[in-house]
């Protein structure tokens, strides 16, 4: 779905707002929404190692990685560490089993793997700043939520016919409430899934 398709949800609240301005604020609101809720999650297609520690991730179109949640190498989950710790380990313990990323696009996997080993990553995403669309399923589910954020930021623009500080506060409150609700709901779902996946039977 294009950012312009959010118009019916946003423009009636900011009469006179130019379409390009509306689209930019919708994009920014969507980035913030998914960055804070971590509700856009996907398991990426497996990527084969090339004999180096670098694994270039194939991201969804128009997306940026917000958080990598898990890394599997040849079907075995390996620890994911913070960037600074990963850099330290890569110098001091390159034979240890760990992974990390510098930029959310390239994963570094240790120890060094043979060529052709499959690597599967599960991550949370948000639209990139240059994105022109949002996946339909995500847009239909969160269009009104994102619209609240866009309306709030548009109403904060100074000196426009649609400038409305009080209205901005109201819309921002709705936006914050939905972010908190979706983030909590998703967190509970993830925790339950992890508990189920680790269940054992005597």
GROMACS .gro file of C-alpha atoms in nm:
model
  202
    1UNK     CA    1   0.000   0.000   0.000
    2UNK     CA    2   0.133   0.344  -0.093
    3UNK     CA    3   0.171   0.615   0.169
    4UNK     CA    4  -0.077   0.824  -0.030
    5UNK     CA    5  -0.343   0.560   0.047
    6UNK     CA    6  -0.344   0.685   0.407
    7UNK     CA    7  -0.498   1.012   0.283
    8UNK     CA    8  -0.861   0.931   0.378
    9UNK     CA    9  -0.750   0.859   0.734
   10UNK     CA   10  -0.529   1.169   0.771
   11UNK     CA   11  -0.627   1.455   0.541
   12UNK     CA   12  -0.978   1.519   0.683
   13UNK     CA   13  -0.805   1.611   1.012
   14UNK     CA   14  -0.554   1.849   0.851
   15UNK     CA   15  -0.747   2.036   0.583
   16UNK     CA   16  -0.513   2.206   0.339
   17UNK     CA   17  -0.214   1.981   0.405
   18UNK     CA   18  -0.020   1.909   0.081
   19UNK     CA   19  -0.014   1.544  -0.018
   20UNK     CA   20   0.369   1.512  -0.016
   21UNK     CA   21   0.381   1.652   0.338
   22UNK     CA   22   0.111   1.411   0.451
   23UNK     CA   23   0.294   1.115   0.296
   24UNK     CA   24   0.622   1.204   0.466
   25UNK     CA   25   0.457   1.229   0.807
   26UNK     CA   26   0.274   0.901   0.755
   27UNK     CA   27   0.606   0.736   0.668
   28UNK     CA   28   0.772   0.878   0.980
   29UNK     CA   29   0.479   0.774   1.199
   30UNK     CA   30   0.496   0.420   1.058
   31UNK     CA   31   0.869   0.402   1.126
   32UNK     CA   32   0.815   0.509   1.487
   33UNK     CA   33   0.520   0.274   1.533
   34UNK     CA   34   0.702  -0.038   1.418
   35UNK     CA   35   1.030   0.065   1.583
   36UNK     CA   36   0.861   0.088   1.921
   37UNK     CA   37   0.615  -0.202   1.896
   38UNK     CA   38   0.847  -0.452   1.724
   39UNK     CA   39   0.530  -0.595   1.574
   40UNK     CA   40   0.657  -0.639   1.217
   41UNK     CA   41   0.848  -0.964   1.239
   42UNK     CA   42   0.963  -1.195   0.964
   43UNK     CA   43   1.181  -1.499   0.922
   44UNK     CA   44   1.411  -1.419   0.632
   45UNK     CA   45   1.493  -1.662   0.358
   46UNK     CA   46   1.805  -1.861   0.436
   47UNK     CA   47   2.134  -1.724   0.308
   48UNK     CA   48   2.430  -1.950   0.235
   49UNK     CA   49   2.769  -1.871   0.383
   50UNK     CA   50   3.048  -1.790   0.136
   51UNK     CA   51   3.350  -1.897   0.339
   52UNK     CA   52   3.380  -1.567   0.525
   53UNK     CA   53   3.215  -1.451   0.846
   54UNK     CA   54   2.993  -1.206   0.655
   55UNK     CA   55   2.632  -1.297   0.575
   56UNK     CA   56   2.441  -1.036   0.373
   57UNK     CA   57   2.075  -1.039   0.474
   58UNK     CA   58   1.802  -1.021   0.211
   59UNK     CA   59   1.561  -0.771   0.367
   60UNK     CA   60   1.197  -0.716   0.271
   61UNK     CA   61   1.156  -0.440   0.015
   62UNK     CA   62   1.154  -0.093   0.171
   63UNK     CA   63   1.241  -0.224   0.517
   64UNK     CA   64   1.510  -0.166   0.776
   65UNK     CA   65   1.608  -0.403   1.056
   66UNK     CA   66   1.518  -0.275   1.401
   67UNK     CA   67   1.618  -0.581   1.600
   68UNK     CA   68   1.752  -0.925   1.513
   69UNK     CA   69   1.579  -1.175   1.739
   70UNK     CA   70   1.743  -1.504   1.651
   71UNK     CA   71   2.008  -1.656   1.426
   72UNK     CA   72   2.021  -2.020   1.317
   73UNK     CA   73   2.323  -2.172   1.146
   74UNK     CA   74   2.258  -2.511   0.986
   75UNK     CA   75   1.944  -2.542   1.199
   76UNK     CA   76   2.126  -2.465   1.523
   77UNK     CA   77   2.049  -2.140   1.707
   78UNK     CA   78   2.361  -1.950   1.804
   79UNK     CA   79   2.400  -1.662   2.050
   80UNK     CA   80   2.338  -1.310   1.924
   81UNK     CA   81   2.546  -1.044   2.101
   82UNK     CA   82   2.556  -0.665   2.103
   83UNK     CA   83   2.779  -0.500   1.845
   84UNK     CA   84   3.047  -0.378   2.087
   85UNK     CA   85   3.069  -0.719   2.254
   86UNK     CA   86   3.077  -0.891   1.916
   87UNK     CA   87   3.368  -0.677   1.799
   88UNK     CA   88   3.555  -0.760   2.117
   89UNK     CA   89   3.488  -1.133   2.080
   90UNK     CA   90   3.589  -1.127   1.712
   91UNK     CA   91   3.933  -1.008   1.824
   92UNK     CA   92   3.975  -1.214   2.140
   93UNK     CA   93   3.772  -1.532   2.078
   94UNK     CA   94   3.703  -1.579   1.705
   95UNK     CA   95   3.664  -1.953   1.762
   96UNK     CA   96   3.367  -1.905   1.992
   97UNK     CA   97   3.008  -1.940   1.870
   98UNK     CA   98   2.831  -1.605   1.837
   99UNK     CA   99   2.690  -1.358   1.586
  100UNK     CA  100   2.631  -0.983   1.567
  101UNK     CA  101   2.558  -0.708   1.317
  102UNK     CA  102   2.713  -0.368   1.257
  103UNK     CA  103   2.436  -0.215   1.048
  104UNK     CA  104   2.135  -0.446   1.040
  105UNK     CA  105   2.215  -0.552   0.685
  106UNK     CA  106   2.524  -0.769   0.726
  107UNK     CA  107   2.546  -1.039   0.992
  108UNK     CA  108   2.885  -1.156   1.118
  109UNK     CA  109   2.886  -1.524   1.218
  110UNK     CA  110   3.156  -1.696   1.426
  111UNK     CA  111   3.329  -1.931   1.420
  112UNK     CA  112   3.407  -1.921   1.050
  113UNK     CA  113   3.172  -2.151   0.860
  114UNK     CA  114   3.234  -2.360   0.553
  115UNK     CA  115   3.089  -2.244   0.222
  116UNK     CA  116   2.723  -2.324   0.164
  117UNK     CA  117   2.599  -2.341   0.524
  118UNK     CA  118   2.242  -2.203   0.556
  119UNK     CA  119   2.186  -1.910   0.791
  120UNK     CA  120   1.829  -1.816   0.892
  121UNK     CA  121   1.748  -1.491   1.071
  122UNK     CA  122   1.427  -1.382   1.245
  123UNK     CA  123   1.403  -1.006   1.295
  124UNK     CA  124   1.178  -0.710   1.365
  125UNK     CA  125   1.147  -0.445   1.094
  126UNK     CA  126   1.023  -0.094   1.026
  127UNK     CA  127   0.984   0.092   0.696
  128UNK     CA  128   1.299   0.261   0.572
  129UNK     CA  129   1.313   0.638   0.533
  130UNK     CA  130   1.315   0.592   0.154
  131UNK     CA  131   1.025   0.345   0.144
  132UNK     CA  132   0.732   0.420  -0.084
  133UNK     CA  133   0.494   0.149   0.036
  134UNK     CA  134   0.395  -0.061   0.336
  135UNK     CA  135   0.296  -0.425   0.309
  136UNK     CA  136  -0.081  -0.447   0.269
  137UNK     CA  137  -0.130  -0.682   0.565
  138UNK     CA  138   0.055  -0.444   0.798
  139UNK     CA  139  -0.120  -0.137   0.658
  140UNK     CA  140  -0.469  -0.282   0.695
  141UNK     CA  141  -0.396  -0.389   1.051
  142UNK     CA  142  -0.240  -0.063   1.171
  143UNK     CA  143  -0.359   0.210   0.934
  144UNK     CA  144  -0.561   0.397   1.196
  145UNK     CA  145  -0.284   0.362   1.454
  146UNK     CA  146  -0.027   0.512   1.217
  147UNK     CA  147  -0.272   0.783   1.112
  148UNK     CA  148  -0.292   0.908   1.472
  149UNK     CA  149   0.084   0.962   1.475
  150UNK     CA  150   0.086   1.135   1.139
  151UNK     CA  151  -0.202   1.367   1.232
  152UNK     CA  152  -0.030   1.457   1.560
  153UNK     CA  153   0.296   1.555   1.393
  154UNK     CA  154   0.120   1.746   1.113
  155UNK     CA  155  -0.083   1.947   1.364
  156UNK     CA  156   0.244   2.046   1.534
  157UNK     CA  157   0.378   2.215   1.219
  158UNK     CA  158   0.396   2.586   1.295
  159UNK     CA  159   0.205   2.851   1.105
  160UNK     CA  160  -0.017   2.632   0.886
  161UNK     CA  161  -0.393   2.646   0.838
  162UNK     CA  162  -0.413   2.305   1.007
  163UNK     CA  163  -0.179   2.386   1.298
  164UNK     CA  164  -0.351   2.276   1.619
  165UNK     CA  165  -0.136   2.215   1.931
  166UNK     CA  166  -0.429   2.088   2.138
  167UNK     CA  167  -0.543   1.855   1.862
  168UNK     CA  168  -0.184   1.735   1.825
  169UNK     CA  169  -0.174   1.640   2.191
  170UNK     CA  170  -0.498   1.446   2.162
  171UNK     CA  171  -0.382   1.254   1.856
  172UNK     CA  172  -0.039   1.190   2.012
  173UNK     CA  173  -0.209   1.043   2.319
  174UNK     CA  174  -0.408   0.806   2.097
  175UNK     CA  175  -0.089   0.713   1.910
  176UNK     CA  176   0.101   0.644   2.234
  177UNK     CA  177  -0.186   0.437   2.371
  178UNK     CA  178  -0.197   0.217   2.062
  179UNK     CA  179   0.181   0.172   2.064
  180UNK     CA  180   0.169   0.061   2.428
  181UNK     CA  181  -0.121  -0.177   2.360
  182UNK     CA  182   0.032  -0.340   2.053
  183UNK     CA  183   0.379  -0.364   2.208
  184UNK     CA  184   0.239  -0.530   2.521
  185UNK     CA  185   0.020  -0.768   2.323
  186UNK     CA  186   0.306  -0.868   2.099
  187UNK     CA  187   0.545  -0.909   2.392
  188UNK     CA  188   0.303  -1.145   2.566
  189UNK     CA  189   0.266  -1.347   2.247
  190UNK     CA  190   0.640  -1.378   2.199
  191UNK     CA  191   0.695  -1.480   2.561
  192UNK     CA  192   0.422  -1.744   2.538
  193UNK     CA  193   0.571  -1.881   2.216
  194UNK     CA  194   0.914  -1.906   2.375
  195UNK     CA  195   0.774  -2.087   2.676
  196UNK     CA  196   0.590  -2.334   2.454
  197UNK     CA  197   0.895  -2.394   2.237
  198UNK     CA  198   1.101  -2.487   2.541
  199UNK     CA  199   0.844  -2.711   2.705
  200UNK     CA  200   0.958  -3.061   2.800
  201UNK     CA  201   0.759  -3.371   2.885
  202UNK     CA  202   0.852  -3.639   3.135
   0.00000   0.00000   0.00000
